[in-house]
Coordinates of C-alpha atoms in Angstrom, one line a residue:
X46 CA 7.9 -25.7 2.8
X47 CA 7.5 -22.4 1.4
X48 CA 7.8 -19.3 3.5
X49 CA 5.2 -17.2 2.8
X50 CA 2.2 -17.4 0.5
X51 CA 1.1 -14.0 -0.9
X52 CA -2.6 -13.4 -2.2
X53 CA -4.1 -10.6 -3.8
X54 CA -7.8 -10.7 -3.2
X55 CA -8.9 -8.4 -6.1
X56 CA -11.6 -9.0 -8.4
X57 CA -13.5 -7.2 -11.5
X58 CA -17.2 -6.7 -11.3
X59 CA -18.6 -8.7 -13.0
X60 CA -15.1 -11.6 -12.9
X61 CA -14.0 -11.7 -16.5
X62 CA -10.4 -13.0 -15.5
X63 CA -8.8 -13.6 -19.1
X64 CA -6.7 -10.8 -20.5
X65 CA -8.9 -8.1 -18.8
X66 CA -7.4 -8.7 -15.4
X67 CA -5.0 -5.9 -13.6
X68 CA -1.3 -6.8 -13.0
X69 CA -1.7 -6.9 -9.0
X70 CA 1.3 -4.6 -8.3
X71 CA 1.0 -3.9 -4.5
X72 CA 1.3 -7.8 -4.1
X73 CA 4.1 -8.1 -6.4
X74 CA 6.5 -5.5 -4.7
X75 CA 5.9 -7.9 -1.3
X76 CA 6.8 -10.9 -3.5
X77 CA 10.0 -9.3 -5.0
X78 CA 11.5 -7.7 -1.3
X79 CA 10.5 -11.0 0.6
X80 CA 12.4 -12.8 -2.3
X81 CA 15.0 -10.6 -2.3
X82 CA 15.7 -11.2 1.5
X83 CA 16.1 -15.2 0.6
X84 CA 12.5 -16.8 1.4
X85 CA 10.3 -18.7 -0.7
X86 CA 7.6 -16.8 -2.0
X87 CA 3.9 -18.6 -3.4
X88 CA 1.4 -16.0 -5.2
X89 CA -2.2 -16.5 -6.0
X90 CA -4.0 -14.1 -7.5
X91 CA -7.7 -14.4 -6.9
X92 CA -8.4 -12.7 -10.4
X93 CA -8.0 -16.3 -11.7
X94 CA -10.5 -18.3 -9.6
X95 CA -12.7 -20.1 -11.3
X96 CA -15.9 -20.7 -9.0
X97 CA -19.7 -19.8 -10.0
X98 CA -20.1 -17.8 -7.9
X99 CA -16.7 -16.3 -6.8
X100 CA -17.9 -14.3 -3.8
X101 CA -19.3 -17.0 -1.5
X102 CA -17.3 -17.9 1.5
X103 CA -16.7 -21.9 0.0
X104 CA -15.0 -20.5 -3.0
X105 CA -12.9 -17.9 -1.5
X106 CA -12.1 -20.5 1.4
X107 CA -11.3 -23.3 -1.5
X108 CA -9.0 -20.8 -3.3
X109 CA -7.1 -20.3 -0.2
X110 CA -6.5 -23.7 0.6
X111 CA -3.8 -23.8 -2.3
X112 CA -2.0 -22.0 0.1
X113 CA 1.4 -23.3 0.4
X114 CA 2.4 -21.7 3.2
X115 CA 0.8 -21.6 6.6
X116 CA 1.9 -17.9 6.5
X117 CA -0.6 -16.2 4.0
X118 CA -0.4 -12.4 3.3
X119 CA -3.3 -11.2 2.1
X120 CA -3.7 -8.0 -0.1
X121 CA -7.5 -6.5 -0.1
X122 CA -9.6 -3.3 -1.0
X123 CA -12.4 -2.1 0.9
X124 CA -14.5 -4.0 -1.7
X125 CA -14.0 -7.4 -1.1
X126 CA -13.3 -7.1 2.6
X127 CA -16.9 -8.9 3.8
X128 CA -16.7 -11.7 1.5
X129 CA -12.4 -12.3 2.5
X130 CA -13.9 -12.4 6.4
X131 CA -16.1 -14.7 5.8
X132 CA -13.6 -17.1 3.5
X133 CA -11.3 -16.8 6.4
X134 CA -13.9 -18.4 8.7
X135 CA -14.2 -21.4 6.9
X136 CA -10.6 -21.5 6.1
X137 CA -9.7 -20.8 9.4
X138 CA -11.8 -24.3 10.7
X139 CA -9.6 -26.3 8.1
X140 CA -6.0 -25.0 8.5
X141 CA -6.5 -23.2 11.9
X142 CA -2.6 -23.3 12.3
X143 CA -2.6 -20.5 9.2
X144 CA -1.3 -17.2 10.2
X145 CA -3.0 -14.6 8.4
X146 CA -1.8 -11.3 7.7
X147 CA -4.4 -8.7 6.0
X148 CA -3.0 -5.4 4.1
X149 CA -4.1 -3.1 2.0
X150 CA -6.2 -0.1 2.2
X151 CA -9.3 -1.7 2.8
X152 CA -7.9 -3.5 6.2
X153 CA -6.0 -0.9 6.9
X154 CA -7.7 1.3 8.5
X155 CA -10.1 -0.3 10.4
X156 CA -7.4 -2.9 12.1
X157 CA -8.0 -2.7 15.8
X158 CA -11.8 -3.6 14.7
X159 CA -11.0 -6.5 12.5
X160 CA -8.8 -8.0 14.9
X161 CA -11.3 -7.2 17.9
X162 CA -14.5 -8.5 15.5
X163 CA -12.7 -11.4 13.4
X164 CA -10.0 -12.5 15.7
X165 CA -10.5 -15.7 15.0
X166 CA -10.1 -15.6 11.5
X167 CA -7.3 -12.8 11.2
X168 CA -4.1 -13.1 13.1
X169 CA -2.5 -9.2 12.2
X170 CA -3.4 -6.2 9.9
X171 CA 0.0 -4.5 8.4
X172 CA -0.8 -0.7 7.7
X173 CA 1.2 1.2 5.2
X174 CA 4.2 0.4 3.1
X175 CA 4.6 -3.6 3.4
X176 CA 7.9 -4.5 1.7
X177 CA 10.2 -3.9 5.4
X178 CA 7.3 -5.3 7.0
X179 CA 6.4 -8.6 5.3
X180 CA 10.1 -9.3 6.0
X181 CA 10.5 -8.6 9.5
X182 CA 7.1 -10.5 10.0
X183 CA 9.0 -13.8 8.8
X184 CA 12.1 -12.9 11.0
X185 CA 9.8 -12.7 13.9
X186 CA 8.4 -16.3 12.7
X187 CA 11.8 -17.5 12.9
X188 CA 12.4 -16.2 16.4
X189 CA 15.0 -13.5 14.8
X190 CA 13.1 -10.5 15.6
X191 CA 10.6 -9.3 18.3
X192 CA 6.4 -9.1 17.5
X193 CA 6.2 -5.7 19.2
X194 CA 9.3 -4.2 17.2
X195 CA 7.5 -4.6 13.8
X196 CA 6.1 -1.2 13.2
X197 CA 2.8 -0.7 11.4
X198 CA 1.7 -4.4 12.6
X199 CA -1.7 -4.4 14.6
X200 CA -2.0 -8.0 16.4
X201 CA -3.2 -10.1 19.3
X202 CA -0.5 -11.0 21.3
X203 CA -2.1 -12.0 24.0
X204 CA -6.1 -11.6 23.1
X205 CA -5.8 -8.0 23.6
X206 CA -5.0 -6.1 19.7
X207 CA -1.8 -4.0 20.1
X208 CA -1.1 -1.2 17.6
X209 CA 2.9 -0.6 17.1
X210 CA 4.0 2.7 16.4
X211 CA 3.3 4.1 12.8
X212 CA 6.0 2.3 10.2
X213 CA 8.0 6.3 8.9
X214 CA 7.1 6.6 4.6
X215 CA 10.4 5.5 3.4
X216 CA 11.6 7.8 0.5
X217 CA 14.5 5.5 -0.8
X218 CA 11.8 4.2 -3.6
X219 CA 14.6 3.4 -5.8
X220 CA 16.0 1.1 -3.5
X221 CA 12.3 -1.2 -3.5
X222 CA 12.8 -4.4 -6.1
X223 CA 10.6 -4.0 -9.3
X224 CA 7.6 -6.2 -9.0
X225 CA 7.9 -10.3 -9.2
X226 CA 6.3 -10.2 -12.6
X227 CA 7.6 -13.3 -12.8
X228 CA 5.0 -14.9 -10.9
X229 CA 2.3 -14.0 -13.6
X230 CA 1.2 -15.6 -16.7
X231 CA 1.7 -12.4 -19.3
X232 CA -1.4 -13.7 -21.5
X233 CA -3.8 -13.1 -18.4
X234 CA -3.6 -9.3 -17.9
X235 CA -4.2 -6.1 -20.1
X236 CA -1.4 -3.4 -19.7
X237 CA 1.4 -2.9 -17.6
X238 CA 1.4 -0.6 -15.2
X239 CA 4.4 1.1 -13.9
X240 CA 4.2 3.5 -10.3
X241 CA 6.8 6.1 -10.7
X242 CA 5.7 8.0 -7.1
X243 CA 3.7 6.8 -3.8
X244 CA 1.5 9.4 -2.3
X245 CA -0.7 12.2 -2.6
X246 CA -0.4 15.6 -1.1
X247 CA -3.7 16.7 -1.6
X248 CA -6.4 16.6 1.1
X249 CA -9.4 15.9 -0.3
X250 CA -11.8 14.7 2.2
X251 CA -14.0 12.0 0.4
X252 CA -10.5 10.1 -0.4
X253 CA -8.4 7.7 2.2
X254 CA -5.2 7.4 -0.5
X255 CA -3.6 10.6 0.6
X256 CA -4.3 9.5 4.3
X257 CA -3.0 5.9 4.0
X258 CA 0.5 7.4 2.6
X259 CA 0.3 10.4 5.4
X260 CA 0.0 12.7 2.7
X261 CA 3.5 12.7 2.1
X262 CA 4.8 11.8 -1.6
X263 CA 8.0 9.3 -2.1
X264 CA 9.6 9.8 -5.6
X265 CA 11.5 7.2 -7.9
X266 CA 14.5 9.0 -10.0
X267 CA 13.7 8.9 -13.1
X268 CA 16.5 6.6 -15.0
X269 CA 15.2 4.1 -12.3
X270 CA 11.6 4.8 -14.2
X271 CA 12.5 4.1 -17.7
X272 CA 14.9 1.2 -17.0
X273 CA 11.5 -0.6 -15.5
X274 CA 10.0 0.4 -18.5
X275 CA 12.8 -0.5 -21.1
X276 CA 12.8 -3.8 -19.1
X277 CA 9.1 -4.5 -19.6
X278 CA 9.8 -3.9 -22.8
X279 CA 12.4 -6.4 -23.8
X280 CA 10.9 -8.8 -21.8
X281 CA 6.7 -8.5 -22.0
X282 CA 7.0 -6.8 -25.3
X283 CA 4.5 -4.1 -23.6
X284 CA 3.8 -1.1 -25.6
X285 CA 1.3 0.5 -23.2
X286 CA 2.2 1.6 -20.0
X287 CA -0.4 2.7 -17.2
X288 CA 1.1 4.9 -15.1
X289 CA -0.5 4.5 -11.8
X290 CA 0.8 7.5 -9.3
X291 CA -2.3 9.0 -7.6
X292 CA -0.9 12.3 -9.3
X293 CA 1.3 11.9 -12.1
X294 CA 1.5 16.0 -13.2
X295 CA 2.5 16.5 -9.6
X296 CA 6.1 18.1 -10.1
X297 CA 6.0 19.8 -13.1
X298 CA 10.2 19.7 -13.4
X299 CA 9.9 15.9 -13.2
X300 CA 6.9 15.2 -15.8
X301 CA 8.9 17.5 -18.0
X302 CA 12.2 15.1 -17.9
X303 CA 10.2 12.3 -18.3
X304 CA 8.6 13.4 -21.3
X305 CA 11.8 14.9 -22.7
X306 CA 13.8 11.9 -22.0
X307 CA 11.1 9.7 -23.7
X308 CA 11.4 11.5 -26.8
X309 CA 15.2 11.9 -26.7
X310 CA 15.9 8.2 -26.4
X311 CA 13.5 7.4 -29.1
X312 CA 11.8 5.1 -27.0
X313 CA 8.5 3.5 -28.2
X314 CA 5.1 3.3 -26.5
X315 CA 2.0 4.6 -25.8
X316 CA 1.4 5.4 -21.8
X317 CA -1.5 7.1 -19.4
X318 CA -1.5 9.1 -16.3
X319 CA -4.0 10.2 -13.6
X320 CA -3.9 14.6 -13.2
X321 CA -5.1 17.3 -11.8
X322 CA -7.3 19.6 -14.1
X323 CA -4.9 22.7 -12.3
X324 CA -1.6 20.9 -13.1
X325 CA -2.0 21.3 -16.7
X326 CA -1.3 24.2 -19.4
X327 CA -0.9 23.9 -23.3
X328 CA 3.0 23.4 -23.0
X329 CA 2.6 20.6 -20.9
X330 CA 0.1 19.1 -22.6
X331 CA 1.7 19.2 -26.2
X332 CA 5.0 17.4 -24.6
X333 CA 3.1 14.7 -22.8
X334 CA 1.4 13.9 -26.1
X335 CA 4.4 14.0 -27.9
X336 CA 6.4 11.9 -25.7
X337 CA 3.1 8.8 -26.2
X338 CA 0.8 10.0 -23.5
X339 CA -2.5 8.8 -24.9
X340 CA -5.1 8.6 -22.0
X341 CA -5.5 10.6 -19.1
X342 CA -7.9 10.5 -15.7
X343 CA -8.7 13.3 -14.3
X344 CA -11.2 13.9 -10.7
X345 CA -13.5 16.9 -11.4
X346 CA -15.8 15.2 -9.0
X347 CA -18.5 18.2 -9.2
X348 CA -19.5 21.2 -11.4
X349 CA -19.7 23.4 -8.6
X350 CA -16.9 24.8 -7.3
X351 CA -18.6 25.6 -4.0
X352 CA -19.0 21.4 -3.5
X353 CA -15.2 20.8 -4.7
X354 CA -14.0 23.5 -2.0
X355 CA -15.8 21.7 0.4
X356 CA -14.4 18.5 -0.8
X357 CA -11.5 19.7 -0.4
X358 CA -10.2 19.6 -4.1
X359 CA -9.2 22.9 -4.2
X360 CA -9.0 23.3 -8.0
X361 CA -7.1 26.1 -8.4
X362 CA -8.6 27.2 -11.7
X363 CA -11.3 29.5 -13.0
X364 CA -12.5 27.3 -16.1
X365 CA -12.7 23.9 -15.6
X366 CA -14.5 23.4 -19.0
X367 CA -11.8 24.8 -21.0
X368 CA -8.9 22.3 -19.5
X369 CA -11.4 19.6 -20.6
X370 CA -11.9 20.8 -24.1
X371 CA -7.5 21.3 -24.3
X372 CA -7.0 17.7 -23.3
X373 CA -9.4 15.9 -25.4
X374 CA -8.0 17.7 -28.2
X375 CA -5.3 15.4 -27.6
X376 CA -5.9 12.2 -25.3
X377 CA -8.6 10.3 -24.5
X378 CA -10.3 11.5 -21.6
X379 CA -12.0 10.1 -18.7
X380 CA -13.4 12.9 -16.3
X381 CA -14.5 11.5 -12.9
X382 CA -17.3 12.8 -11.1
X383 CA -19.2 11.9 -7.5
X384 CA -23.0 12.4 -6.5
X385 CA -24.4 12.3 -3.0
X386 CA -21.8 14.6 -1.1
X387 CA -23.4 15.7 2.1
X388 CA -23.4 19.5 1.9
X389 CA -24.2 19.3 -2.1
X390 CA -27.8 20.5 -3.3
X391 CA -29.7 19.2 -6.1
X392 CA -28.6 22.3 -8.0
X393 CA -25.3 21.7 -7.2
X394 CA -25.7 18.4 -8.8
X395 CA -27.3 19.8 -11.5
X396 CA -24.2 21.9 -12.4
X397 CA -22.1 18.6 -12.1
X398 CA -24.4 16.7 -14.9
X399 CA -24.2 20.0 -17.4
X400 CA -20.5 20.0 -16.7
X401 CA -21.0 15.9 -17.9
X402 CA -22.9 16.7 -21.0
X403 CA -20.7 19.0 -21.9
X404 CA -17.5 16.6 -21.6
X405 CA -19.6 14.0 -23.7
X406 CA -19.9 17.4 -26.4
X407 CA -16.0 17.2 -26.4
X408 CA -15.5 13.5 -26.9
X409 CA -14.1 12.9 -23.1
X410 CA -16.1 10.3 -21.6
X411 CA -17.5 11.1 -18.2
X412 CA -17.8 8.8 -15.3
X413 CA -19.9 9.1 -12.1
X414 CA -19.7 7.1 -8.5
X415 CA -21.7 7.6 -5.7
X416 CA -19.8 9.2 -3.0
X417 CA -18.7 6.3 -0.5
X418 CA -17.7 6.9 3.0
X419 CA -14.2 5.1 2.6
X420 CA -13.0 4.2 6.1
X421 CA -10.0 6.6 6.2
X422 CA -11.1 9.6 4.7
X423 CA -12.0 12.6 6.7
X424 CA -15.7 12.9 5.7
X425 CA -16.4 9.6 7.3
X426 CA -15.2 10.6 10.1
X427 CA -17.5 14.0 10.3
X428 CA -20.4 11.8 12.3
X429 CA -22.9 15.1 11.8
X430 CA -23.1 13.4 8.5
X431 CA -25.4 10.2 9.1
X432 CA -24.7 7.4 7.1
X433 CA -26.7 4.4 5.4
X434 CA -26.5 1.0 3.8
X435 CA -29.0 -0.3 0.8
X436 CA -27.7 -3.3 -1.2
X437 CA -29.1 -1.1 -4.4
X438 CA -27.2 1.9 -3.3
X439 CA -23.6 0.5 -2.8
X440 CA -21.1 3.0 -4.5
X441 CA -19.7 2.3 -8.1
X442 CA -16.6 3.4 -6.1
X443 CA -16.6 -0.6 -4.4
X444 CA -18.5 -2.0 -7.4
X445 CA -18.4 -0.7 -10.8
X446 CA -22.1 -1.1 -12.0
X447 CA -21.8 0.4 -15.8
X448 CA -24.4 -2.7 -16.9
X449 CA -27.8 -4.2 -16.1
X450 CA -25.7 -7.4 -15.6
X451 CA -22.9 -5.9 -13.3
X452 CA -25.8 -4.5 -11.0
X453 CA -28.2 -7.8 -11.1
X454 CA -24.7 -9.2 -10.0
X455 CA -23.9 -6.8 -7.3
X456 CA -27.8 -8.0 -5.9
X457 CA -26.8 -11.8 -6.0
X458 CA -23.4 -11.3 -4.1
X459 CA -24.7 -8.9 -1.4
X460 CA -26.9 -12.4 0.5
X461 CA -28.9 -11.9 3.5
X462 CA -25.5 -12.9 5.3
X463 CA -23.4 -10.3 4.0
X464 CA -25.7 -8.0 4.5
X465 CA -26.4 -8.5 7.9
X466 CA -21.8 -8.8 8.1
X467 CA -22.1 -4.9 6.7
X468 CA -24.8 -3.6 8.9
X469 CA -23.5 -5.3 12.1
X470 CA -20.2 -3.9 11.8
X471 CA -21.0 -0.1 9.9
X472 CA -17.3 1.3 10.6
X473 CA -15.7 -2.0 8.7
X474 CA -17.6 -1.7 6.2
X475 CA -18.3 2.0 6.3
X476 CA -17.6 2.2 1.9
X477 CA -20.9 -0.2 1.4
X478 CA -22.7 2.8 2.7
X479 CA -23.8 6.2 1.3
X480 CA -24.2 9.7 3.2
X481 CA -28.3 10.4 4.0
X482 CA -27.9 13.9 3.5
X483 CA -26.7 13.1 -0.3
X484 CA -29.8 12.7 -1.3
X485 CA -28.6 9.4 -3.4
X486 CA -32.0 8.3 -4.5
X487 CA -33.2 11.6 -5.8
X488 CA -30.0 12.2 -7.6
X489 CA -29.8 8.6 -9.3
X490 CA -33.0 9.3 -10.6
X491 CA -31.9 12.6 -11.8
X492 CA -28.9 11.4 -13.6
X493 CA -30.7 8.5 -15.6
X494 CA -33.1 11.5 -16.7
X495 CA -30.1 12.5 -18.6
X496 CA -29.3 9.4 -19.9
X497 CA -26.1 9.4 -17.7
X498 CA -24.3 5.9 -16.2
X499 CA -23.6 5.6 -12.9

């Protein structure tokens, strides 16, 4: 029998599937080290269902049942955490001797409550890094290797939850397997993407990345980075790499030998990055470009700088306009901004859709979320900020609503039962809500005046 089944519970709004889907990398990397450590691996990728309605609790629990394993690790987001919990409970009734194991930044930090709310259908939560973990978790199967010695692994071992000390960021990144890729049928996903860090050191306090890597940042040598990509290369034929660190312009020396060594091998593709407005000069810029950086992502979240300080964004420049108008000179440009921040007026918010018109006036394309209280980040925790569910008000941050059909979608998926999951249990599912003091409402209605998307 297989070993271990691995799932990544992901999925667009609305599911396309085909070629549009993402290359499910956190699930990949648990593939190749559980492989690599001589078990049998199974992978489904929920991207690929193929039920009507792919978020009722019969599809996601059919799904599951291909399971080859009675071990099943499970990789979610905050978004799709209701409608896993309720798969699981039917699931649960057919193959109770499963052992599920949820990870992820969406289970991760709310585990004591999952396991205390849904013991039934969730046996352990694994928080951070998983590779070391997955693989001591199948040791301890195998009676090699004590429960309470697994670190980062909240369980039940005896109907009460115990929390083992904090699994220490490993820095060895080299050392970590490239992605099972090999599980995956190429013709079903868009680009690759390639992670060439883990971690953010930035604290701002609407985000739990930073928090669910402790802030701290784990680098991959470069040679290790374009040997991934020469490899996906020869083997995928890609020619567009996304590269998904949270900050790619982080170390300036390092995006500098990147770029240099791109250009210096000759080596042909096209690749983006996420930045920091602040990271970025006319030198930098001009090399990225000229080394095949074509897109870029970068979090403005507001046109007041007052509202980013208290963010804590911190950017550490005078003109935010004028990096905008530099890089769309050169890359395509998407500029992310949030509405509904607690402490943020409506003439704050003002400033932040003149700061969007004028990104449309230089060809970068802006894109606006409402500001969702994501269960690790430090505003959530603020509880002088109150907090609030409507089904037409959840963030574009757990469900990307850019058309009519995505949002009449978003309606039909959030049932009376779902709802009631999310308002019975507010700190699971804190993301599904949005800060009262925001002012959400008035601001949507704002925003459309000007023609924006949200």
């Amino acid at each position: 029998m297989t070993d271990i089944t691995v799932v990544n519970f992901f999925l667009h709004h609305p599911p396309n599937g085909g070629a549009y889907a993402c290359i499910p990398m956190g699930t990949l990397y648990l593939c190749s080290a559980a492989e690599q450590a001589g078990y049998s691996v199974d992978f489904l990728d929920y991207q690929h269902q193929t039920a009507e309605n792919p978020y009722s609790p019969q599809a996601v629990c059919n799904f599951l049942e291909q399971a080859r394993s009675d071990v099943i690790g499970i990789g979610c987001m905050t978004n799709m955490l209701p409608f896993l919990l309720c798969g699981l409970r039917l699931f649960k009734k057919k193959r109770p001797q499963s052992y599920v194991i949820l990870g992820g930044s969406g289970p991760s930090g709310v585990a004591p409550e999952i396991l205390t709310s849904f013991g039934a259908e969730v046996d352990a939560v694994v928080a951070g890094e998983g590779e070391q973990a997955i693989i001591e978790i199948l040791e301890a199967r195998r009676g090699k290797k004590t429960w309470d010695s697994i670190l980062g692994l909240i369980y039940k071992p005896n109907g009460a939850v115990q929390k083992n000390p904090t699994r220490p960021r490993r820095f060895d990144v080299d050392t970590i397997p490239y992605p099972a890729y090999h599980h995956l049928d190429r013709s079903k996903y868009l680009n690759f993407p390639v992670l060439t860090a883990r971690g953010c050191p930035y604290r701002c306090t609407f985000c739990d990345i930073a928090p669910n890597w402790d802030r701290l940042v784990g680098q991959r040598s470069i040679d290790s980075v374009l040997e991934e990509i020469e490899t996906l290369q020869s083997k995928y034929s890609a020619s567009f790499i996304s590269i998904l660190d949270d900050v790619f312009v982080l170390n300036r020396k390092r995006v500098t030998a990147f770029c240099q060594r791109v250009i210096e091998t000759g080596m042909n593709f096209h690749w983006s990055c996420m930045c920091r407005a602040d990271l970025l000069d006319d030198k930098l810029i001009e090399l990225m470009y000229a080394s095949g950086c074509r897109k870029i992502f970068l979090g403005i979240e507001s046109g007041s700088s007052r509202v980013r300080n208290l963010a804590g964004k911190g950017l550490k420049i005078d003109n935010v306009e004028e990096v905008i108008a530099k890089t769309s000179r050169h890359f395509e440009v998407t500029a992310s901004f949030i509405m509904g921040f607690p402490f943020e007026s409506i003439e704050e918010f003002h400033e932040t859709l003149l700061l969007q018109m004028y990104c449309i006036d230089q060809g970068a394309k802006p894109q606006m979320s409402i500001l969702s209280p994501l269960p690790q980040a430090e505003l959530t925790s603020d509880e002088t900020f109150k907090k609030e569910f409507h089904p037409e008000l959840v963030s574009g941050m757990v469900f990307p609503r850019y058309q009519e059909r995505a949002r009449r979608l978003l309606l039909n998926v959030l049932t009376p039962e779902i709802q009631e999951l999310i308002r019975s249990h507010p700190k699971i599912f804190s993301a599904f809500y949005y800060f009262t003091e925001g002012r959400v409402g008035e601001k949507l209605e704002l925003a459309m005046q000007y023609g924006m998307r949200i």
